[in-house]
mmCIF file of C-alpha atoms and ligand atoms in Angstrom:
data_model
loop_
_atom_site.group_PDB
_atom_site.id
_atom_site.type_symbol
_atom_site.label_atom_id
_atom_site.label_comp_id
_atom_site.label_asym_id
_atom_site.label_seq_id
_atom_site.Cartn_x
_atom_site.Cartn_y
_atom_site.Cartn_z
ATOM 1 C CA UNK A 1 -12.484 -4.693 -10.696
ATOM 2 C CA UNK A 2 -14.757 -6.876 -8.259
ATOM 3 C CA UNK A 3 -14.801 -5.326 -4.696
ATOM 4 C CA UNK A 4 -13.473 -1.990 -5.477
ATOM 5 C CA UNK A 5 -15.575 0.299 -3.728
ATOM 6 C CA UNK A 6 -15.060 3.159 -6.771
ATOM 7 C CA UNK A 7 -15.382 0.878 -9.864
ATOM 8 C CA UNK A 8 -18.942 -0.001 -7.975
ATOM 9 C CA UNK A 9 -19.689 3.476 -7.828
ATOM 10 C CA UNK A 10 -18.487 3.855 -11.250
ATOM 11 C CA UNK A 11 -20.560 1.340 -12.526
ATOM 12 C CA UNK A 12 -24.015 2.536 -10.723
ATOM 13 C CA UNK A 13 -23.775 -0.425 -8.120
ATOM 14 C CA UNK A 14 -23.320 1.504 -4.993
ATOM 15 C CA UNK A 15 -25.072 4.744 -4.995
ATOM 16 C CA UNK A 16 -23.208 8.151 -5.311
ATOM 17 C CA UNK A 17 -24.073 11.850 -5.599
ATOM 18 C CA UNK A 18 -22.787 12.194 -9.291
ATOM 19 C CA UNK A 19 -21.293 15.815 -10.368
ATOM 20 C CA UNK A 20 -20.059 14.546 -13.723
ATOM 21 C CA UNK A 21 -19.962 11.738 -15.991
ATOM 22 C CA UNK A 22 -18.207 11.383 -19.672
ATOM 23 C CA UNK A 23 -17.361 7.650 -21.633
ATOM 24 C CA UNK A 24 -13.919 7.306 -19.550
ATOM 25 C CA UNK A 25 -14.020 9.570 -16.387
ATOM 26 C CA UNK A 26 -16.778 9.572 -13.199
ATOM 27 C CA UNK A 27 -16.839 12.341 -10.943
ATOM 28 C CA UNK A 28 -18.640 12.521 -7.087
ATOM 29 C CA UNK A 29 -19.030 14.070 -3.906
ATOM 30 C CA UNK A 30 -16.686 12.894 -1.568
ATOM 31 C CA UNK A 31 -18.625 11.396 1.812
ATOM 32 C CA UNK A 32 -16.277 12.908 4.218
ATOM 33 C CA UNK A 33 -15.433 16.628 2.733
ATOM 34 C CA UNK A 34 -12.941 18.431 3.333
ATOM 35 C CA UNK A 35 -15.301 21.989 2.763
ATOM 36 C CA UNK A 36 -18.689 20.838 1.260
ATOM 37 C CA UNK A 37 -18.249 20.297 -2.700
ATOM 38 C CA UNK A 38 -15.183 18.668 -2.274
ATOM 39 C CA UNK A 39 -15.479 16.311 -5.614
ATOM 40 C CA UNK A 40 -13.691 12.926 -6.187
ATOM 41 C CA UNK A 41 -13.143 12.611 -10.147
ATOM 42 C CA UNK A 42 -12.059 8.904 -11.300
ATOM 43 C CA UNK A 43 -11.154 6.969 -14.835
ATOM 44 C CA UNK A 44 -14.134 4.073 -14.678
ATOM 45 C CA UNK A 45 -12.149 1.827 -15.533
ATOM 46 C CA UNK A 46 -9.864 0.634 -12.519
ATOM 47 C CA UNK A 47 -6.049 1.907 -12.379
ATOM 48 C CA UNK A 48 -4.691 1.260 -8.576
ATOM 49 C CA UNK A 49 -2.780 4.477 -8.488
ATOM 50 C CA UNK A 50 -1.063 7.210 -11.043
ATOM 51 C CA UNK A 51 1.757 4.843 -11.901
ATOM 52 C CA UNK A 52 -1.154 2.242 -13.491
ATOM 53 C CA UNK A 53 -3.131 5.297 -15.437
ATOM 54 C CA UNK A 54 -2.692 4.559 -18.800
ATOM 55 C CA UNK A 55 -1.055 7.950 -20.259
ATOM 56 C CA UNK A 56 -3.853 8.570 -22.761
ATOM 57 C CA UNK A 57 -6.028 9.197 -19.819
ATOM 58 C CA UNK A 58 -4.768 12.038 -18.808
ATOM 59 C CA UNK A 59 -6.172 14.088 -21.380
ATOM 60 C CA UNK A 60 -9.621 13.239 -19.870
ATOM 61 C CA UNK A 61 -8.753 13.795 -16.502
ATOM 62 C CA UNK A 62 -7.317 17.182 -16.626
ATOM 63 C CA UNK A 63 -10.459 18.531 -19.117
ATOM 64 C CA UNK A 64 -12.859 16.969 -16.359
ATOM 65 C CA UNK A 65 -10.472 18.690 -13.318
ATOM 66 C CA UNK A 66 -11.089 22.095 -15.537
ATOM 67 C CA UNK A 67 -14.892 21.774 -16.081
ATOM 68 C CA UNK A 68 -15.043 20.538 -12.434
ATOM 69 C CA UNK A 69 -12.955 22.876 -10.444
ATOM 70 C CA UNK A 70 -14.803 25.613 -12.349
ATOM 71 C CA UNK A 71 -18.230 24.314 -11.428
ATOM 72 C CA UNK A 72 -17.260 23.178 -7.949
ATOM 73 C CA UNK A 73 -16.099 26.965 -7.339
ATOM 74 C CA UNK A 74 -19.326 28.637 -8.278
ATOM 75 C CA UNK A 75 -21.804 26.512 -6.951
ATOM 76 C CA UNK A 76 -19.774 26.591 -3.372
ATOM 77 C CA UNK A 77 -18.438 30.557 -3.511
ATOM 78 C CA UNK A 78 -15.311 29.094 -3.325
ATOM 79 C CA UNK A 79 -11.570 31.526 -3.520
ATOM 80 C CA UNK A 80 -9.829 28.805 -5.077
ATOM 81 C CA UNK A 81 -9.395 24.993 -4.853
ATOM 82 C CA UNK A 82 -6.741 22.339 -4.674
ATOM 83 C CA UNK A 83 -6.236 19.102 -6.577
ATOM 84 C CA UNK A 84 -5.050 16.375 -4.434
ATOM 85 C CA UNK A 85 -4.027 12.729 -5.346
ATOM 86 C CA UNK A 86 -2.617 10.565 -3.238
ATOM 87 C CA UNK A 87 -0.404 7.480 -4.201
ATOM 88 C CA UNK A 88 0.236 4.816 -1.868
ATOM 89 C CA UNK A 89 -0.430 4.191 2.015
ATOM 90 C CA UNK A 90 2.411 6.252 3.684
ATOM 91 C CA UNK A 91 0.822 9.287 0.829
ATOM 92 C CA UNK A 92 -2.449 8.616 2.656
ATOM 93 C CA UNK A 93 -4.363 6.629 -0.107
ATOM 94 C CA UNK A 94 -6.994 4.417 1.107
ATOM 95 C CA UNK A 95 -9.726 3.633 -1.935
ATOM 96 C CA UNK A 96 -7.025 1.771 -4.115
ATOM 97 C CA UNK A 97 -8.846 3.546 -7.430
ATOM 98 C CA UNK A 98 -6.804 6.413 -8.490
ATOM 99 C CA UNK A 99 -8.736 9.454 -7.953
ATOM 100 C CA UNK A 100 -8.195 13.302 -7.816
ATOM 101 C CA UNK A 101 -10.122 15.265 -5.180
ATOM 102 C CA UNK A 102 -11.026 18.752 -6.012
ATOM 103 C CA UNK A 103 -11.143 20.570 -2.476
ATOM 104 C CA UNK A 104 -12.708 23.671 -2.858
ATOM 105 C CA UNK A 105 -10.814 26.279 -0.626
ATOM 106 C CA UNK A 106 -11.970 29.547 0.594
ATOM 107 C CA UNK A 107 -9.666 32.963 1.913
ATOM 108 C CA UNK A 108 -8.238 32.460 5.173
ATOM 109 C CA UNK A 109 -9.635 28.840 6.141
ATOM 110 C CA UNK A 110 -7.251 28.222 7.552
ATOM 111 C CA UNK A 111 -6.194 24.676 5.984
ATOM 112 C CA UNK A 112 -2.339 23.808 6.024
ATOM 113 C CA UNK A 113 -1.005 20.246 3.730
ATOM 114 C CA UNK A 114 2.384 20.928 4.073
ATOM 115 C CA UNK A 115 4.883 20.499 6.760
ATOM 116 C CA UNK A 116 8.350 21.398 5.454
ATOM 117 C CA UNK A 117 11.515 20.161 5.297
ATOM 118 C CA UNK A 118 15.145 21.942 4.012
ATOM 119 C CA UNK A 119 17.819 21.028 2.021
ATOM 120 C CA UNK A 120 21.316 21.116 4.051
ATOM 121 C CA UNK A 121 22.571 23.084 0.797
ATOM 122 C CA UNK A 122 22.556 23.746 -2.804
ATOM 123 C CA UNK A 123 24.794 20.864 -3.190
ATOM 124 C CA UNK A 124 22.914 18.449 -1.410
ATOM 125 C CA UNK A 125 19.374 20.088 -3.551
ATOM 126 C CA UNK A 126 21.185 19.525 -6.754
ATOM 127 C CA UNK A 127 22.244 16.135 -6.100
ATOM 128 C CA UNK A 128 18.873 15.383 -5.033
ATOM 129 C CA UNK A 129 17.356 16.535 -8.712
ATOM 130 C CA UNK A 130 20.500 14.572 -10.179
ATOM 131 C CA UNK A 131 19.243 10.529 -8.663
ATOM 132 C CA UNK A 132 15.158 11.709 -9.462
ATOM 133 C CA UNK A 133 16.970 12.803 -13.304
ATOM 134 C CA UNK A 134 18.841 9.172 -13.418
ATOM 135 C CA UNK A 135 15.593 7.070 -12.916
ATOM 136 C CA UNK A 136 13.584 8.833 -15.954
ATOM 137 C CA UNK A 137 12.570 6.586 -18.244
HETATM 138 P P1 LIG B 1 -7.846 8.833 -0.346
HETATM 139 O O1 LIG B 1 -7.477 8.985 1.104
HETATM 140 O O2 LIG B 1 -7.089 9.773 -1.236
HETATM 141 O O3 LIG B 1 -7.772 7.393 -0.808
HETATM 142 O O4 LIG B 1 -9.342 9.308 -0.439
HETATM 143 C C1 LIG B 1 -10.427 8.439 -0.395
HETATM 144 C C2 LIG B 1 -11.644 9.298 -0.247
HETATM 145 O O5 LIG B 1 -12.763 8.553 -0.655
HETATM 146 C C3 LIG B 1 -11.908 9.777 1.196
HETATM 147 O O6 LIG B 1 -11.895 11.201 1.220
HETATM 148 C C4 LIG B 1 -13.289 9.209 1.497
HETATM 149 O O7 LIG B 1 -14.084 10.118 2.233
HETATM 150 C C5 LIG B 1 -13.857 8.959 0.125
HETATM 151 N N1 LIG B 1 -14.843 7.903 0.040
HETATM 152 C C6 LIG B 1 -14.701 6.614 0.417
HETATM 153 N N2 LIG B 1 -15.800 5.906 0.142
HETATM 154 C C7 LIG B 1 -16.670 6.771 -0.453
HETATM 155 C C8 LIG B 1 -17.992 6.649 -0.991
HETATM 156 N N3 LIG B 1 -18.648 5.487 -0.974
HETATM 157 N N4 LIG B 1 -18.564 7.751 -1.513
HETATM 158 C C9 LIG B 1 -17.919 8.935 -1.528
HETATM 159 N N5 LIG B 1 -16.669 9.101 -1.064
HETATM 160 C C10 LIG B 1 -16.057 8.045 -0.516
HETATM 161 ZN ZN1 LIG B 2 -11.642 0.236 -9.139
#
């Protein structure tokens, strides 16, 4: 797609410092890391977020999150890493070219992603799986 910053990089117009490249997926160091070797791994051809990834992607995705991960984890020492994709603003997505980021993570670093929330009860947990269950497709 024409001014989208990742199909550029996809597509060799805007340089990048390439981990990984297959026929459908693109993988890269992300600019602003998290720990250094954090890895940005994108289908080349534009999908805005998860819900626009054509299924038969994911196939590709996951083997290149595998091989990645791995590879990402040796050359940096790494304990462990995380796989992060964000949909939407308010999820904190801000290149509008689905992407995974492979965050390599280390013992005691420290990091935290989650703040948490409770459920007022069982009840109110269950009925909360029951309206996610009724929008399935
Ligand atoms: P997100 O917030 O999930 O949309 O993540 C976007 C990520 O893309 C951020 O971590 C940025 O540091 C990274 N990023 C943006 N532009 C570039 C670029 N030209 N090369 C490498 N990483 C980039
Ligand atoms: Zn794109």
């Amino acid at each position: 797609m024409a001014d989208c910053i990742f199909c550029m990089i996809a597509e060799g117009k805007i340089p990048s410092s390439k981990v990984f490249e297959s026929d459908t997926v693109y993988a890269f160091l992300d600019l602003n890391p998290v720990h250094k070797g954090h890895t940005l791994i994108i289908p080349k051809k534009h999908a805005k977020d998860l819900l626009r990834l054509p299924p038969e992607l994911g196939r590709d995705i996951v083997e290149a999150m595998q091989n990645v991960g791995r590879a990402v984890m040796e050359a940096t020492g790494a304990d462990g890493f995380n796989v992060i994709q964000n949909n939407g603003r308010a999820a904190g997505q801000e290149v509008e070219h689905v992407h995974w980021h492979i965050i390599p993570r280390f013992d005691g670093d420290g990091l935290a992603f989650w703040a948490q929330t409770k459920y007022e009860s069982m009840d109110a947990m269950n009925a909360m799986a029951a309206q996610i269950r009724a929008r399935l497709v």
